[in-house]
Short mmCIF file of C-alpha atoms in Angstrom, two decimals:
data_model
loop_
_atom_site.label_atom_id
_atom_site.label_comp_id
_atom_site.label_asym_id
_atom_site.label_seq_id
_atom_site.Cartn_x
_atom_site.Cartn_y
_atom_site.Cartn_z
CA MET A 1 -13.57 -28.91 -3.91
CA LYS A 2 -11.63 -29.61 -0.91
CA LYS A 3 -10.31 -27.14 1.44
CA THR A 4 -7.64 -26.30 3.75
CA ALA A 5 -8.42 -24.34 6.63
CA LEU A 6 -5.92 -23.11 8.76
CA LEU A 7 -6.29 -22.51 12.45
CA THR A 8 -4.14 -19.32 13.02
CA ALA A 9 -3.00 -16.72 11.31
CA ALA A 10 0.77 -18.21 11.60
CA ALA A 11 -0.35 -21.76 10.10
CA ALA A 12 -1.51 -19.61 6.98
CA LEU A 13 1.65 -18.45 7.01
CA ALA A 14 3.25 -21.25 6.67
CA GLY A 15 0.54 -23.21 4.51
CA SER A 16 1.21 -20.28 2.08
CA THR A 17 5.43 -20.57 1.78
CA VAL A 18 4.98 -24.95 1.02
CA LEU A 19 1.89 -23.82 -1.58
CA ALA A 20 4.44 -21.60 -2.97
CA GLN A 21 6.59 -24.70 -3.85
CA GLN A 22 3.86 -26.83 -5.33
CA VAL A 23 1.73 -24.05 -7.52
CA PRO A 24 3.20 -23.73 -11.52
CA ASP A 25 2.83 -20.05 -12.98
CA ASN A 26 -0.55 -21.26 -14.25
CA LEU A 27 -1.20 -17.71 -16.00
CA GLU A 28 -0.92 -19.32 -19.88
CA LYS A 29 -4.06 -21.08 -18.96
CA LEU A 30 -5.68 -18.47 -17.29
CA SER A 31 -5.06 -16.32 -20.23
CA ASN A 32 -7.21 -18.91 -22.09
CA PHE A 33 -9.98 -19.59 -19.63
CA GLN A 34 -8.70 -23.22 -19.33
CA SER A 35 -8.90 -24.48 -16.16
CA THR A 36 -5.34 -25.31 -14.03
CA GLY A 37 -6.83 -28.36 -12.06
CA THR A 38 -6.40 -26.45 -8.54
CA THR A 39 -9.16 -26.82 -6.00
CA GLU A 40 -7.53 -25.66 -2.93
CA PHE A 41 -7.68 -22.69 -0.74
CA THR A 42 -6.11 -21.43 2.05
CA TYR A 43 -8.79 -19.90 4.80
CA VAL A 44 -7.55 -18.32 7.56
CA GLU A 45 -9.59 -18.46 11.03
CA GLN A 46 -11.32 -16.00 11.68
CA GLY A 47 -12.08 -16.45 15.62
CA GLY A 48 -10.12 -17.79 18.71
CA ASP A 49 -7.13 -16.83 20.84
CA TYR A 50 -5.13 -15.04 18.13
CA ALA A 51 -8.43 -13.08 17.10
CA GLU A 52 -9.47 -12.10 20.96
CA GLY A 53 -5.66 -10.88 21.66
CA ILE A 54 -5.41 -8.46 18.52
CA LYS A 55 -8.89 -7.13 20.07
CA ARG A 56 -7.45 -6.62 22.93
CA ASN A 57 -4.50 -4.92 22.22
CA LEU A 58 -7.20 -2.09 20.16
CA GLU A 59 -8.50 -1.27 23.27
CA ARG A 60 -5.07 1.06 23.77
CA ILE A 61 -5.93 2.77 20.68
CA LYS A 62 -6.74 6.24 21.27
CA LEU A 63 -9.18 7.74 18.40
CA PRO A 64 -10.99 11.60 18.61
CA ASP A 65 -13.93 11.46 20.09
CA GLY A 66 -16.92 9.61 18.16
CA PHE A 67 -14.84 7.46 16.25
CA LYS A 68 -14.20 3.90 17.29
CA ILE A 69 -11.67 0.99 16.07
CA SER A 70 -12.35 -2.69 15.83
CA LEU A 71 -10.60 -6.04 14.36
CA TYR A 72 -12.11 -6.43 10.22
CA ALA A 73 -10.57 -9.60 9.67
CA VAL A 74 -7.85 -11.44 10.36
CA VAL A 75 -5.31 -11.30 7.03
CA PRO A 76 -1.39 -12.76 7.38
CA ASP A 77 1.05 -9.98 6.32
CA ALA A 78 -1.95 -7.63 5.24
CA ARG A 79 -0.40 -4.78 3.19
CA HIS A 80 -1.82 -2.59 0.41
CA MET A 81 -5.69 -3.23 -0.27
CA ALA A 82 -7.64 -2.57 -2.87
CA VAL A 83 -11.87 -1.95 -2.06
CA GLY A 84 -13.85 -4.13 -4.87
CA PRO A 85 -16.20 -1.86 -6.61
CA GLN A 86 -18.99 -4.16 -5.50
CA GLY A 87 -18.05 -3.87 -2.03
CA ILE A 88 -17.67 -7.47 -1.93
CA VAL A 89 -14.62 -8.02 -2.06
CA THR A 90 -11.43 -6.72 -0.47
CA PHE A 91 -8.29 -7.95 -1.99
CA VAL A 92 -5.25 -7.73 0.00
CA GLY A 93 -1.63 -7.67 -1.00
CA THR A 94 1.12 -9.16 0.98
CA ARG A 95 5.36 -9.29 0.22
CA LYS A 96 5.50 -13.19 0.30
CA ASP A 97 3.41 -14.83 -1.94
CA LYS A 98 -0.14 -14.76 -1.46
CA VAL A 99 -3.04 -12.31 -2.15
CA TRP A 100 -6.04 -12.49 0.22
CA SER A 101 -9.72 -11.82 -0.57
CA VAL A 102 -11.49 -10.50 2.72
CA THR A 103 -15.20 -10.80 2.05
CA ASP A 104 -18.34 -9.34 5.07
CA ARG A 105 -21.07 -11.45 3.32
CA ASN A 106 -23.75 -10.39 6.12
CA LYS A 107 -22.32 -6.97 6.66
CA ASP A 108 -22.01 -6.27 9.89
CA ARG A 109 -19.02 -4.81 8.75
CA VAL A 110 -17.00 -7.53 10.41
CA ALA A 111 -15.38 -10.11 7.70
CA ASP A 112 -16.72 -13.85 7.76
CA GLU A 113 -14.24 -15.46 5.13
CA VAL A 114 -10.77 -14.65 4.22
CA LYS A 115 -9.60 -16.70 1.82
CA ASP A 116 -6.29 -16.72 -0.95
CA PHE A 117 -7.52 -14.90 -3.95
CA ALA A 118 -5.76 -16.78 -7.24
CA PRO A 119 -4.70 -19.92 -5.82
CA SER A 120 -3.59 -21.50 -9.15
CA LEU A 121 -1.23 -18.35 -9.99
CA GLN A 122 2.14 -18.25 -8.25
CA PHE A 123 2.74 -14.54 -6.67
CA SER A 124 6.29 -12.18 -6.06
CA ILE A 125 5.73 -10.20 -4.02
CA PRO A 126 2.46 -8.81 -5.08
CA ASN A 127 2.12 -5.95 -2.45
CA GLY A 128 0.73 -3.31 -4.12
CA PRO A 129 -3.31 -4.08 -5.85
CA CYS A 130 -5.39 -1.23 -7.56
CA VAL A 131 -9.03 -1.42 -8.78
CA SER A 132 -10.66 0.22 -11.37
CA ASP A 133 -14.15 1.23 -11.18
CA ASP A 134 -14.94 -1.06 -13.93
CA GLY A 135 -14.38 -4.15 -11.50
CA PHE A 136 -10.57 -5.01 -13.18
CA LEU A 137 -8.07 -6.19 -11.24
CA TYR A 138 -4.86 -4.96 -10.83
CA ILE A 139 -1.19 -6.56 -9.06
CA ALA A 140 2.21 -4.86 -9.14
CA GLU A 141 4.71 -7.18 -8.22
CA GLN A 142 7.50 -6.98 -7.91
CA ASN A 143 8.81 -7.01 -11.62
CA ARG A 144 5.57 -7.69 -13.02
CA VAL A 145 1.55 -6.44 -13.56
CA LEU A 146 -1.16 -8.60 -13.51
CA VAL A 147 -5.04 -8.07 -14.58
CA PHE A 148 -7.96 -9.74 -13.63
CA PRO A 149 -11.25 -8.55 -15.31
CA ALA A 150 -14.21 -9.06 -13.65
CA ALA A 151 -11.96 -9.79 -10.28
CA GLU A 152 -15.07 -10.22 -7.54
CA PHE A 153 -16.76 -12.59 -9.74
CA PHE A 154 -14.51 -14.99 -10.17
CA TYR A 155 -12.96 -14.87 -6.40
CA GLU A 156 -15.06 -17.70 -5.13
CA SER A 157 -13.26 -20.32 -7.93
CA PRO A 158 -9.38 -20.95 -8.02
CA ASP A 159 -9.35 -20.23 -11.40
CA VAL A 160 -9.68 -16.95 -12.54
CA ALA A 161 -9.21 -14.78 -15.34
CA ALA A 162 -5.55 -13.35 -15.38
CA PHE A 163 -3.41 -11.72 -17.94
CA ASN A 164 -0.42 -10.02 -18.66
CA VAL A 165 -0.66 -6.18 -18.25
CA VAL A 166 3.91 -5.67 -18.14
CA LYS A 167 4.98 -9.38 -18.55
CA LYS A 168 7.89 -10.52 -15.73
CA GLY A 169 11.18 -9.57 -15.82
CA ASP A 170 9.52 -5.83 -17.59
CA LEU A 171 8.79 -3.41 -15.20
CA ILE A 172 12.19 -3.29 -13.71
CA PRO A 173 15.62 -4.76 -15.77
CA VAL A 174 15.79 -8.00 -14.55
CA GLU A 175 19.20 -7.23 -13.27
CA GLU A 176 17.88 -4.44 -11.11
CA GLU A 177 15.80 -6.74 -9.39
CA SER A 178 15.98 -6.35 -5.39
CA PHE A 179 14.56 -7.94 -1.58
CA ASN A 180 14.69 -4.25 -0.76
CA HIS A 181 11.98 -1.68 -1.64
CA THR A 182 10.33 -3.66 -3.92
CA ALA A 183 6.87 -3.22 -2.27
CA ARG A 184 5.05 -1.65 -5.69
CA VAL A 185 1.81 0.38 -4.86
CA CYS A 186 -0.06 1.12 -8.39
CA LYS A 187 -3.75 3.27 -8.26
CA ILE A 188 -6.18 4.14 -10.99
CA GLY A 189 -5.91 7.98 -12.30
CA PRO A 190 -8.60 10.40 -13.19
CA ASP A 191 -7.20 9.79 -16.87
CA GLY A 192 -7.75 5.92 -16.63
CA LYS A 193 -3.99 4.87 -16.54
CA ILE A 194 -2.11 2.90 -14.09
CA TYR A 195 0.30 4.77 -12.05
CA ILE A 196 3.07 2.76 -9.97
CA SER A 197 5.27 3.40 -7.89
CA LEU A 198 9.27 1.90 -8.15
CA GLY A 199 11.64 2.37 -5.37
CA GLN A 200 14.67 1.97 -6.25
CA PRO A 201 16.72 -0.24 -3.85
CA PHE A 202 19.37 1.07 -2.66
CA ASN A 203 19.62 3.07 0.54
CA VAL A 204 21.42 6.30 -2.29
CA PRO A 205 21.85 4.76 -4.68
CA ALA A 206 25.73 5.56 -6.45
CA PRO A 207 25.66 8.12 -9.40
CA GLU A 208 26.47 5.12 -11.91
CA LYS A 209 22.85 3.52 -11.68
CA LEU A 210 21.19 7.26 -11.67
CA ASP A 211 21.08 7.53 -15.89
CA LEU A 212 19.45 3.80 -16.22
CA TYR A 213 17.09 4.76 -13.16
CA ALA A 214 16.04 7.72 -14.84
CA LYS A 215 15.32 6.02 -17.34
CA GLU A 216 13.48 3.23 -16.12
CA GLY A 217 11.79 5.09 -13.48
CA ILE A 218 13.32 3.69 -10.63
CA GLY A 219 12.91 6.15 -8.32
CA GLY A 220 10.50 7.25 -9.44
CA ILE A 221 6.40 6.28 -10.47
CA ILE A 222 5.68 5.52 -13.82
CA ARG A 223 2.01 5.70 -15.50
CA ILE A 224 0.59 3.08 -18.17
CA ASN A 225 -1.83 2.63 -19.78
CA GLN A 226 -4.41 -0.80 -18.71
CA ASP A 227 -3.27 -2.62 -21.53
CA GLY A 228 0.63 -1.92 -20.38
CA THR A 229 1.41 0.63 -23.34
CA GLY A 230 2.06 3.98 -23.28
CA ARG A 231 4.51 3.77 -20.49
CA GLU A 232 5.96 7.07 -19.43
CA VAL A 233 7.79 7.91 -16.41
CA PHE A 234 5.49 10.72 -13.98
CA THR A 235 7.23 11.40 -11.32
CA ARG A 236 10.59 11.93 -10.66
CA GLY A 237 13.78 11.95 -7.93
CA ILE A 238 12.19 9.92 -4.71
CA ARG A 239 13.21 7.35 -2.98
CA ASN A 240 10.91 4.52 -1.87
CA SER A 241 7.25 5.80 -2.07
CA VAL A 242 4.51 2.70 -0.96
CA GLY A 243 1.78 5.16 -0.80
CA HIS A 244 0.17 7.51 -3.59
CA ASP A 245 -3.49 8.88 -4.08
CA PHE A 246 -5.06 11.49 -6.72
CA HIS A 247 -6.85 14.90 -5.00
CA PRO A 248 -10.45 14.18 -5.46
CA VAL A 249 -10.82 18.18 -6.89
CA SER A 250 -7.90 18.61 -8.17
CA GLY A 251 -7.07 14.99 -9.51
CA GLU A 252 -3.16 15.60 -8.52
CA LEU A 253 -1.06 12.89 -7.94
CA TRP A 254 0.03 13.32 -4.02
CA PHE A 255 2.51 10.59 -2.06
CA THR A 256 4.69 9.41 0.69
CA ASP A 257 8.50 8.69 0.71
CA ASN A 258 10.82 7.04 2.67
CA GLN A 259 13.46 8.76 3.49
CA VAL A 260 17.56 7.90 4.07
CA ASP A 261 18.68 5.46 6.65
CA GLY A 262 21.80 6.36 8.78
CA MET A 263 21.65 9.92 9.51
CA GLY A 264 20.77 10.04 13.28
CA ASP A 265 17.44 9.45 14.94
CA ASP A 266 15.61 12.98 13.74
CA ILE A 267 16.91 13.31 10.20
CA PRO A 268 15.53 13.63 7.44
CA PRO A 269 12.52 13.99 7.81
CA GLY A 270 9.92 11.53 6.04
CA GLU A 271 7.74 13.34 3.14
CA LEU A 272 3.95 13.81 2.51
CA ASN A 273 4.21 15.00 -1.37
CA ARG A 274 2.36 16.71 -3.82
CA GLN A 275 2.65 16.98 -7.41
CA THR A 276 1.07 19.43 -9.63
CA ALA A 277 2.68 18.62 -13.46
CA MET A 278 4.02 15.76 -15.17
CA GLY A 279 8.11 15.09 -15.13
CA GLN A 280 8.53 17.32 -12.04
CA ASN A 281 11.48 16.08 -9.47
CA PHE A 282 11.30 15.39 -5.62
CA GLY A 283 14.78 16.10 -5.43
CA PHE A 284 16.46 12.48 -4.64
CA PRO A 285 19.52 11.55 -3.77
CA TRP A 286 21.22 14.56 -3.72
CA TYR A 287 17.70 15.75 -0.93
CA GLY A 288 17.64 12.52 1.46
CA GLY A 289 14.61 14.67 3.25
CA GLY A 290 13.02 16.93 3.08
CA SER A 291 15.83 20.24 2.39
CA VAL A 292 18.61 18.33 4.14
CA ARG A 293 21.47 16.96 1.56
CA THR A 294 22.78 13.75 1.54
CA ASN A 295 25.96 12.80 2.41
CA GLU A 296 26.94 11.21 -0.68
CA TYR A 297 25.06 14.09 -2.64
CA LYS A 298 26.29 17.10 -0.31
CA ASP A 299 28.91 18.41 -3.26
CA GLN A 300 27.00 18.29 -6.10
CA GLU A 301 25.00 20.86 -6.91
CA PRO A 302 20.76 19.58 -6.95
CA PRO A 303 18.38 19.73 -9.45
CA ALA A 304 17.20 23.78 -9.24
CA ASP A 305 13.59 22.68 -10.27
CA ALA A 306 13.64 20.39 -7.20
CA VAL A 307 10.17 20.40 -5.10
CA MET A 308 10.16 20.44 -1.40
CA PRO A 309 7.43 18.12 0.53
CA VAL A 310 4.19 19.74 1.11
CA THR A 311 4.49 18.31 4.81
CA GLU A 312 7.31 16.80 5.87
CA MET A 313 6.56 14.17 8.65
CA THR A 314 8.76 12.40 11.81
CA ALA A 315 12.27 10.79 10.90
CA HIS A 316 12.03 7.75 10.33
CA ALA A 317 8.80 7.20 11.04
CA ALA A 318 7.98 4.86 8.32
CA ASP A 319 5.12 6.81 5.70
CA LEU A 320 3.36 4.36 3.85
CA GLY A 321 -0.30 4.07 2.18
CA MET A 322 -2.34 6.78 1.98
CA SER A 323 -5.81 7.61 0.73
CA PHE A 324 -8.59 10.84 0.40
CA TYR A 325 -11.03 10.65 1.76
CA THR A 326 -14.17 10.66 0.29
CA GLY A 327 -17.45 9.31 2.38
CA SER A 328 -19.56 10.59 4.54
CA GLN A 329 -19.71 8.83 7.66
CA PHE A 330 -17.11 11.25 9.01
CA PRO A 331 -17.62 14.83 10.02
CA ASP A 332 -17.03 17.59 7.32
CA LYS A 333 -13.54 18.25 8.08
CA TYR A 334 -12.48 15.01 7.07
CA ARG A 335 -13.60 15.20 3.50
CA ASN A 336 -11.14 14.91 0.90
CA ALA A 337 -8.29 14.68 3.79
CA ILE A 338 -5.77 12.21 3.37
CA PHE A 339 -5.38 9.03 5.92
CA SER A 340 -1.72 7.92 5.64
CA ALA A 341 -0.43 4.91 7.40
CA GLN A 342 3.01 5.07 9.12
CA HIS A 343 4.53 1.61 9.54
CA GLY A 344 7.08 2.60 12.34
CA SER A 345 10.63 2.86 12.11
CA TRP A 346 12.73 0.02 12.36
CA ASN A 347 16.42 2.01 13.69
CA ARG A 348 15.19 4.90 15.36
CA THR A 349 17.09 4.10 19.21
CA GLU A 350 13.38 5.25 20.31
CA PRO A 351 11.00 3.76 18.05
CA VAL A 352 8.56 6.37 16.19
CA GLY A 353 5.29 6.01 14.12
CA ALA A 354 2.88 3.49 14.34
CA ARG A 355 -0.22 5.44 13.61
CA ILE A 356 -2.83 6.54 11.55
CA MET A 357 -2.35 10.24 10.14
CA VAL A 358 -4.62 12.48 8.97
CA THR A 359 -3.19 15.88 6.63
CA TYR A 360 -6.33 18.59 5.93
CA THR A 361 -5.98 19.31 2.01
CA GLY A 362 -9.06 21.82 1.98
CA GLU A 363 -9.75 21.81 -2.13
CA GLY A 364 -6.19 20.79 -2.92
CA SER A 365 -4.84 24.05 -3.83
CA ASP A 366 -3.91 26.28 -1.60
CA PRO A 367 -0.59 25.04 0.68
CA ASP A 368 -1.47 27.73 3.49
CA ASP A 369 -4.44 24.60 4.62
CA PHE A 370 -2.40 21.87 4.13
CA ARG A 371 -1.91 20.74 8.00
CA THR A 372 -1.17 17.57 9.13
CA GLU A 373 -1.46 15.97 12.90
CA VAL A 374 -2.14 12.01 14.69
CA PHE A 375 -5.72 10.45 14.23
CA ALA A 376 -5.33 7.55 15.54
CA ASP A 377 -2.27 6.10 17.68
CA GLY A 378 -1.24 3.34 20.50
CA TRP A 379 0.80 0.95 18.40
CA ILE A 380 4.09 1.14 20.39
CA ASP A 381 3.22 0.11 23.98
CA GLU A 382 5.09 1.87 27.45
CA ASN A 383 8.25 -0.42 26.42
CA GLY A 384 8.37 1.07 22.98
CA GLU A 385 7.20 -2.44 21.77
CA TYR A 386 5.05 -2.80 19.19
CA LEU A 387 1.62 -3.99 19.19
CA GLY A 388 0.64 -3.57 15.00
CA ARG A 389 2.58 -1.90 12.81
CA PRO A 390 -0.26 0.33 10.12
CA VAL A 391 0.32 -0.14 6.73
CA ASP A 392 -2.55 1.09 3.92
CA VAL A 393 -5.34 2.70 4.75
CA ALA A 394 -8.32 2.42 2.22
CA GLN A 395 -12.18 3.17 2.46
CA LEU A 396 -15.12 1.06 2.14
CA ARG A 397 -18.24 1.91 0.36
CA ASP A 398 -20.11 2.43 3.55
CA GLY A 399 -17.60 6.13 4.77
CA SER A 400 -15.52 3.80 7.58
CA ILE A 401 -12.16 2.96 6.58
CA LEU A 402 -10.03 -0.06 7.16
CA VAL A 403 -6.05 0.24 8.26
CA SER A 404 -4.38 -2.70 7.22
CA ASP A 405 -1.32 -4.11 9.56
CA ASP A 406 1.28 -6.70 8.08
CA LEU A 407 2.46 -7.65 12.42
CA ALA A 408 -0.46 -8.25 13.48
CA GLY A 409 -1.55 -9.68 10.27
CA ALA A 410 -5.27 -8.08 10.36
CA LEU A 411 -7.39 -5.56 9.10
CA TYR A 412 -8.81 -2.99 11.74
CA ARG A 413 -11.97 -0.95 10.56
CA ILE A 414 -12.23 2.79 11.76
CA SER A 415 -15.77 3.98 12.02
CA TYR A 416 -17.73 6.88 13.73
CA GLU A 417 -20.93 7.61 15.13
CA PRO A 418 -21.92 11.16 16.28
CA ALA A 419 -22.70 11.68 20.02
CA GLN A 420 -26.31 11.34 20.62
#
């Protein structure tokens, strides 16, 4: 098998663009278990000066006592992650045309190999991988959802078993496709259904868009059966959620939401939301974040049943991926807590965010138990320059967590060792 080894993350990025122009959409062949003739992987070099530079930046990260952070893998454009149930592969999406497979073969808690997953397919903004307990990998793209049965087995080959769950052009109406707010996220719920966030493409949408968006679930979260049937709009009234997960005890859906730009440095707040029933409305576009009204809809009556966030986050910190902690490595107080990534502000006069937050949820039922604090910080230096931009959080089988960073192009591992 011919192999292409790219020596730096930057070279991998350039290579992915060229490869995408050469690869046809081979889905029909792969769905029939036919070979496509693809023989070439893109490999990402894991050592060298680039990796050493990331490690030096990690020396600045502040964590609670007993925790440490280390470089797990160099992964260009690393966005949302799905850890395979066998613990063999971590699948990493991007906002470009690559999905990466990350493997720690010798289990020293550092990745040995990073290569593109299913290189015989042409992806389009495959930001959102998620995986079922029985090993079915789902990838939510800009306007398609694919499934890869036994992905941890087939990933070693350029050709993988792959099927449509939602055909290209059927996730949202084609005329609503946008370059903005199209980083989909998916998770498998306690009911076995796939939950997919559909960010709406505007800062604040025009009134004439609202009926269509409500019908399609744009500006919401939809759920479907794993075979693509039974589509329902589960969550309404959100702007652009790029992170959700289910409480391990209550089974309730929690999600982050990015709020309206252009209203100033300090308003509106970002949101962490908790959904207790299907169809709840979280207030957008009448509310721009928390209880702050948008200028565009300030003269209109908001929905009477609009649900306010559980926690208001720092304005414009860009809260993205989140994950409930169910491991046993961390101290007991972190059990069932949410670790969430703040990507960092893009339009604030002084940057904020670029850190990992932790929200304590107790048993998930009493709002008085909920509180949020900074867990990992330091990706903005003294000059206000970003050294990294965290995107997502995922848990490894040993109870440590991974953090993805699409600026540095890396996965970090945060682990805990109690004082002796």
